Coordinates of C-alpha atoms and ligand atoms in Angstrom, one line a residue:
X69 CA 77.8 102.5 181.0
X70 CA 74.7 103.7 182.7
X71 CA 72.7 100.4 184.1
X72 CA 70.4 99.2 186.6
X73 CA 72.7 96.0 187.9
X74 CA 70.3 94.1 190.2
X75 CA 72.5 91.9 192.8
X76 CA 72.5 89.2 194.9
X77 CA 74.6 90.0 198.2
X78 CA 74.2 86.8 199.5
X79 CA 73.4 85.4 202.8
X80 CA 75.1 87.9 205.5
X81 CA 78.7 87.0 205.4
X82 CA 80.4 90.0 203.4
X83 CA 82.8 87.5 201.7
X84 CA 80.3 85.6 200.4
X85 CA 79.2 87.6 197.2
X86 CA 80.6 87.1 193.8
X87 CA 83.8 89.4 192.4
X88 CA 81.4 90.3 189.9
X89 CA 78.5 91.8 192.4
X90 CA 81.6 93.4 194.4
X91 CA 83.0 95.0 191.6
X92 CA 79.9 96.5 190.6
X93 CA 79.2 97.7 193.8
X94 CA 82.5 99.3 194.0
X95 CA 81.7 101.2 191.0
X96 CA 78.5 102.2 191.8
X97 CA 77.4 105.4 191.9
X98 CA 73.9 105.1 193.4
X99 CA 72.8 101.9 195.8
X100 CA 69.2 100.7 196.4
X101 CA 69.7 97.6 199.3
X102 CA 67.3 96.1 200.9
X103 CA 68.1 97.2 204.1
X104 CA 66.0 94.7 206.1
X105 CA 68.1 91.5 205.4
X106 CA 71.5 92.7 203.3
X107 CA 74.3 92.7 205.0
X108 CA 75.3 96.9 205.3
X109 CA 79.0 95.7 205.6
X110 CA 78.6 94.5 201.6
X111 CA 78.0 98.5 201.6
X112 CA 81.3 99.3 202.7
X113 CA 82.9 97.8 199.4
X114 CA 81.6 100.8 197.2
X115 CA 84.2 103.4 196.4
X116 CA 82.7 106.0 194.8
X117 CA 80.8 107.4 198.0
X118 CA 77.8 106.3 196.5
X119 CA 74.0 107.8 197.3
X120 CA 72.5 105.3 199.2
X121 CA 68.9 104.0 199.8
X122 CA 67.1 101.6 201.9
X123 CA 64.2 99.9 199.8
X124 CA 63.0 98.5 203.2
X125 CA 61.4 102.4 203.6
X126 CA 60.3 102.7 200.1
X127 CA 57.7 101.6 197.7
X128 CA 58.0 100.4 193.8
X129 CA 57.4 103.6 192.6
X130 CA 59.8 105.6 194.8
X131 CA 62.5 102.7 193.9
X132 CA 61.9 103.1 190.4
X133 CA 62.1 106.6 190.9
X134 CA 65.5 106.7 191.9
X135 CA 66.5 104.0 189.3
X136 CA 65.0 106.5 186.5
X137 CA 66.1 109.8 187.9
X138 CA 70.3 108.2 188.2
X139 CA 70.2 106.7 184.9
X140 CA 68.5 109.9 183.4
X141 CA 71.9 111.3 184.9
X142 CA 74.2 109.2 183.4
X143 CA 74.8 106.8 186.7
X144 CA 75.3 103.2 187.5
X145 CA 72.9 102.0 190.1
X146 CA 73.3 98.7 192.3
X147 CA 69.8 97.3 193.1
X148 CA 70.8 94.9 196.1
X149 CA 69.1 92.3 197.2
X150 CA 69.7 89.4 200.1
X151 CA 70.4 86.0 198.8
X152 CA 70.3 85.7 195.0
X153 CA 67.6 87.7 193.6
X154 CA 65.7 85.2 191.6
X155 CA 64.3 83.9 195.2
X156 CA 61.6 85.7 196.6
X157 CA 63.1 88.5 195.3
X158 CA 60.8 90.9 194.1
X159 CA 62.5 91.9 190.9
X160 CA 60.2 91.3 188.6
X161 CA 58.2 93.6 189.6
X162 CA 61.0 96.4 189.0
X163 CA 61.8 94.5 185.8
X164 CA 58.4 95.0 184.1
X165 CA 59.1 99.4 185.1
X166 CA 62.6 99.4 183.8
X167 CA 61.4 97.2 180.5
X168 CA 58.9 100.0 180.3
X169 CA 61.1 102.9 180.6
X170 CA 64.0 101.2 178.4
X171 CA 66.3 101.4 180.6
X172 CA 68.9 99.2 180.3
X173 CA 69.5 96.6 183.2
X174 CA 71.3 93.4 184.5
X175 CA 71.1 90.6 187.0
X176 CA 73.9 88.9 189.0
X177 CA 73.3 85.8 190.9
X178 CA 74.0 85.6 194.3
X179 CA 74.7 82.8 196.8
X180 CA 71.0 82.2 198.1
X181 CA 70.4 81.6 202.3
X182 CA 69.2 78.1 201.6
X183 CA 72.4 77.0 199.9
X184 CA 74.3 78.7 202.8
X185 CA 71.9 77.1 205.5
X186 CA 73.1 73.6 203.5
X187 CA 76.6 74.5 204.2
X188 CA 76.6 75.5 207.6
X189 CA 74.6 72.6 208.8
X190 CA 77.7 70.6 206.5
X191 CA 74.7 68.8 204.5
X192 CA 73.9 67.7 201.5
X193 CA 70.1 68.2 199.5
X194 CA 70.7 65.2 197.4
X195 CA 71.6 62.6 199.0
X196 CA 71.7 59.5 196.8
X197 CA 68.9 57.1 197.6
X198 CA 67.4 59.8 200.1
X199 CA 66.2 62.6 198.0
X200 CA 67.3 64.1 194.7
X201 CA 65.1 66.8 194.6
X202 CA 64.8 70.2 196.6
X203 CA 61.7 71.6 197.3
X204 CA 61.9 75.7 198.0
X205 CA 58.5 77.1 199.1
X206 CA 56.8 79.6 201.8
X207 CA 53.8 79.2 204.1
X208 CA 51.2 82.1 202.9
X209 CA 51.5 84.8 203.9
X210 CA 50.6 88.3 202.8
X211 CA 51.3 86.6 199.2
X212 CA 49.5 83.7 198.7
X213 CA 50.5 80.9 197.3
X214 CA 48.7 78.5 194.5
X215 CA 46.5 75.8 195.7
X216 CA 48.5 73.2 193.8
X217 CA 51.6 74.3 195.7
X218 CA 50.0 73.7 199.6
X219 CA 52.5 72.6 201.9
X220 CA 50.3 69.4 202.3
X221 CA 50.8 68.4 199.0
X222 CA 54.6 69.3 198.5
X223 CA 55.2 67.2 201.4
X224 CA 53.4 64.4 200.2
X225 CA 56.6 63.8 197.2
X226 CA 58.9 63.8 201.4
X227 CA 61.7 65.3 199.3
X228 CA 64.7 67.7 200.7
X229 CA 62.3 70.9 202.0
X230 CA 63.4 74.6 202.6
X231 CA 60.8 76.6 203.8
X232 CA 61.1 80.0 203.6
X233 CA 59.4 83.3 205.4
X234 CA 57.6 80.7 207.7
X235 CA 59.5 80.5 211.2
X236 CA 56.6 82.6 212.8
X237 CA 54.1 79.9 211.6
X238 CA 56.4 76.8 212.8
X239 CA 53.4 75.3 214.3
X240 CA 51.2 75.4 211.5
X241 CA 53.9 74.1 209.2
X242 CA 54.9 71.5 211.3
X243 CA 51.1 69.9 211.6
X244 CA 51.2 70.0 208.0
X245 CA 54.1 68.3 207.4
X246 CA 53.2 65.6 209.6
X247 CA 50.6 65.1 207.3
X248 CA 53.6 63.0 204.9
X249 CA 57.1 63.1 207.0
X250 CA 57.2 60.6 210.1
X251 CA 57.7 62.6 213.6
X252 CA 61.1 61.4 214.1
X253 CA 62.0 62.9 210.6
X254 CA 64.7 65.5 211.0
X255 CA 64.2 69.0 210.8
X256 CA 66.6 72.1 211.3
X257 CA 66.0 75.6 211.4
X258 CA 68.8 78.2 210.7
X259 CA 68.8 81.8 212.0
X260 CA 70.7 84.3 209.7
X261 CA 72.9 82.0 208.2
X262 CA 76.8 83.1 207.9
X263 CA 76.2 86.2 210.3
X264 CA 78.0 86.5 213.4
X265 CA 75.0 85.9 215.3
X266 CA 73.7 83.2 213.4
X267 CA 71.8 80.1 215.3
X268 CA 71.0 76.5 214.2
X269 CA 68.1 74.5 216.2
X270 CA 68.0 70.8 215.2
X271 CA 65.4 68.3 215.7
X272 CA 62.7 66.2 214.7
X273 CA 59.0 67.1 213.9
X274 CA 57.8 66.4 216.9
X275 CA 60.0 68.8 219.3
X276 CA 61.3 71.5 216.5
X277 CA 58.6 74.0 217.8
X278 CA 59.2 74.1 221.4
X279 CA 62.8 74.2 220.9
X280 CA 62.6 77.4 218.3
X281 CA 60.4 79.0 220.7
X282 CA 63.2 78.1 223.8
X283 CA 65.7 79.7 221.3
X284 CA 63.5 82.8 221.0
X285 CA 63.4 82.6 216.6
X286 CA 60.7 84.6 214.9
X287 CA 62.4 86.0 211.4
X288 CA 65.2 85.3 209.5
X289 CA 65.2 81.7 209.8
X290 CA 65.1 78.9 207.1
X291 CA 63.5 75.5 207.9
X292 CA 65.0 72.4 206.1
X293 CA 63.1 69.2 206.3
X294 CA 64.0 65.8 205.6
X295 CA 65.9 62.8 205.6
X296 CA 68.7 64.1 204.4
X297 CA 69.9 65.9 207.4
X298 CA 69.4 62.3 209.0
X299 CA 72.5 59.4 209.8
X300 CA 71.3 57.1 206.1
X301 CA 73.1 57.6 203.0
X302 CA 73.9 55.8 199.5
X303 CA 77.5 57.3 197.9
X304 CA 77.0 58.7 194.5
X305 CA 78.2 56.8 191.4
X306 CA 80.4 60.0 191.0
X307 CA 83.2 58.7 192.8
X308 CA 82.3 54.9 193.1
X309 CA 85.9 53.4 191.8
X310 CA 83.7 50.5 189.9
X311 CA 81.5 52.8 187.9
X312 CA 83.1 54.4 184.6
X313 CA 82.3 58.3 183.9
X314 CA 83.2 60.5 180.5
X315 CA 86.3 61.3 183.1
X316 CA 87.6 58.1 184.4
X317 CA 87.8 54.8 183.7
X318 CA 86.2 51.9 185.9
X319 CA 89.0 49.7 188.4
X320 CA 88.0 45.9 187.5
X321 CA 86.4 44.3 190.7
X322 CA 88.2 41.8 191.5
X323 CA 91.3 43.9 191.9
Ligands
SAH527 N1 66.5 86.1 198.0 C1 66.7 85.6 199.4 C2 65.4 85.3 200.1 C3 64.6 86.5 200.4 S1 63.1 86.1 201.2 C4 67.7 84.3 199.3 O1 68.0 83.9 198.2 O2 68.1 83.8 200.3 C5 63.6 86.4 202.9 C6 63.6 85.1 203.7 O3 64.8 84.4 203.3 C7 63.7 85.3 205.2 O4 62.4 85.4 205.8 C8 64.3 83.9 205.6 O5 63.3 82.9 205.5 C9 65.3 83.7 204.4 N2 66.6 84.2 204.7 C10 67.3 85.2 204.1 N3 68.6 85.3 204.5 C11 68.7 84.4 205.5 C12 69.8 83.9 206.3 N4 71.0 84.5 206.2 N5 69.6 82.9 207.1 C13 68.4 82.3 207.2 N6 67.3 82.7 206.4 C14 67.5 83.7 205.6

């Protein structure tokens, strides 16, 4: 069936989209990837010598051009985007157009970079008594961002941060957290996580910038703030042999 299938290709290693977003780009008879951040190996998985496009060089119209003029023509296209779409995305955008021209369309999640920054700094968001909440945000840039949503006052709740599109403003974001977090709170910044040449710089917020300046970062880096990439933990109830769950029954305590 003819569709617009908009995909998330997940954070640069090829392996880590889902069977259904791999599938569907095998099938595909056009691709539109954004070619600035997808991985092109995830490319390599189509089989049907697809027409591809680099959105990267393009702008809505042009993209939506090429959406209407391959499903006017009977084709499936693969609209791919880094990470999972619903994050800084741009999609709806493209949705609004395609709702417009009925044409028919899908999305398919995608593993996003700051889940894949968690894993390959082995962490954990929510660490019991630590944090239970993630925080996802950007600095402003081009696109602003609400008043009510300033970095100042997200850090004052000093839950689990990601900071996204914001490495080239690490100094600015840094005296702004200080604002809240302690300067000994830890803070890690990953460089295109799960690619070959990925990079991790770890430390606290008061020696992070210098060191991702040493390490020469200016794009395609996440920042993750917080206590829970420090040494203090709680365990969960999940697994605590003296706490029932629907699954499992509680072991007396003075077994
Ligand atoms: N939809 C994407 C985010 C797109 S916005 C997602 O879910 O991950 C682009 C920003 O995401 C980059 O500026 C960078 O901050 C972050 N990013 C994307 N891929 C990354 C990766 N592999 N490693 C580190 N940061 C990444």
């Amino acid at each position: 069936m003819s569709k617009v299938f908009f995909i998330g290709a997940g954070p640069g290693d090829p392996e880590l989209i889902t069977l259904k977003g791999k599938r569907l780009i095998e099938e595909s008879d056009v691709i539109i990837y954004a070619g600035s951040l997808v991985n092109p190996e995830v490319l390599n998985y189509n089989k049907k010598n697809a027409k591809i496009y680099d959105s990267a060089k393009m702008n809505l119209e042009e993209i939506i051009e090429v959406m209407k003029d391959s499903i006017s023509k009977g084709l499936c296209v693969a609209r791919v985007h880094t990470g999972d779409p619903s994050i800084y995305g741009s999609i709806r955008e493209q949705i609004e157009e395609l709702k417009k021209l009925n044409i028919d369309f899908e999305v398919v999640p995608g593993v996003s970079s700051f889940t894949a920054a968690a894993s390959v700094l082995q962490k954990e968001f929510t660490v019991p008594s630590i944090s239970q909440t993630v925080i996802c945000t950007r600095f402003e840039g081009n696109t602003p961002v609400p008043t009510s949503e300033s970095i100042e006052l997200l850090a004052s709740h000093k839950t689990s941060m990601v900071i996204f599109l914001s490495i080239h403003k690490i100094e600015d974001l840094v005296q702004k957290l200080l604002l809240h977090y302690k300067e000994e709170t830890p803070i890690s910044v990953v460089y295109k996580a799960t690619w070959v040449d990925q990079k991790i710089v770890s430390g606290t917020l008061k020696d992070i910038s210098q060191k991702v300046k040493n390490a020469g970062i200016k794009k395609t880096a996440l920042i993750l703030v917080g206590d829970f990439l420090g040494n203090k933990y709680d365990n969960s109830k999940l697994y605590d042999k003296f706490f029932a769950t629907e699954f499992r029954d509680a072991k007396c305590s003075t077994e």
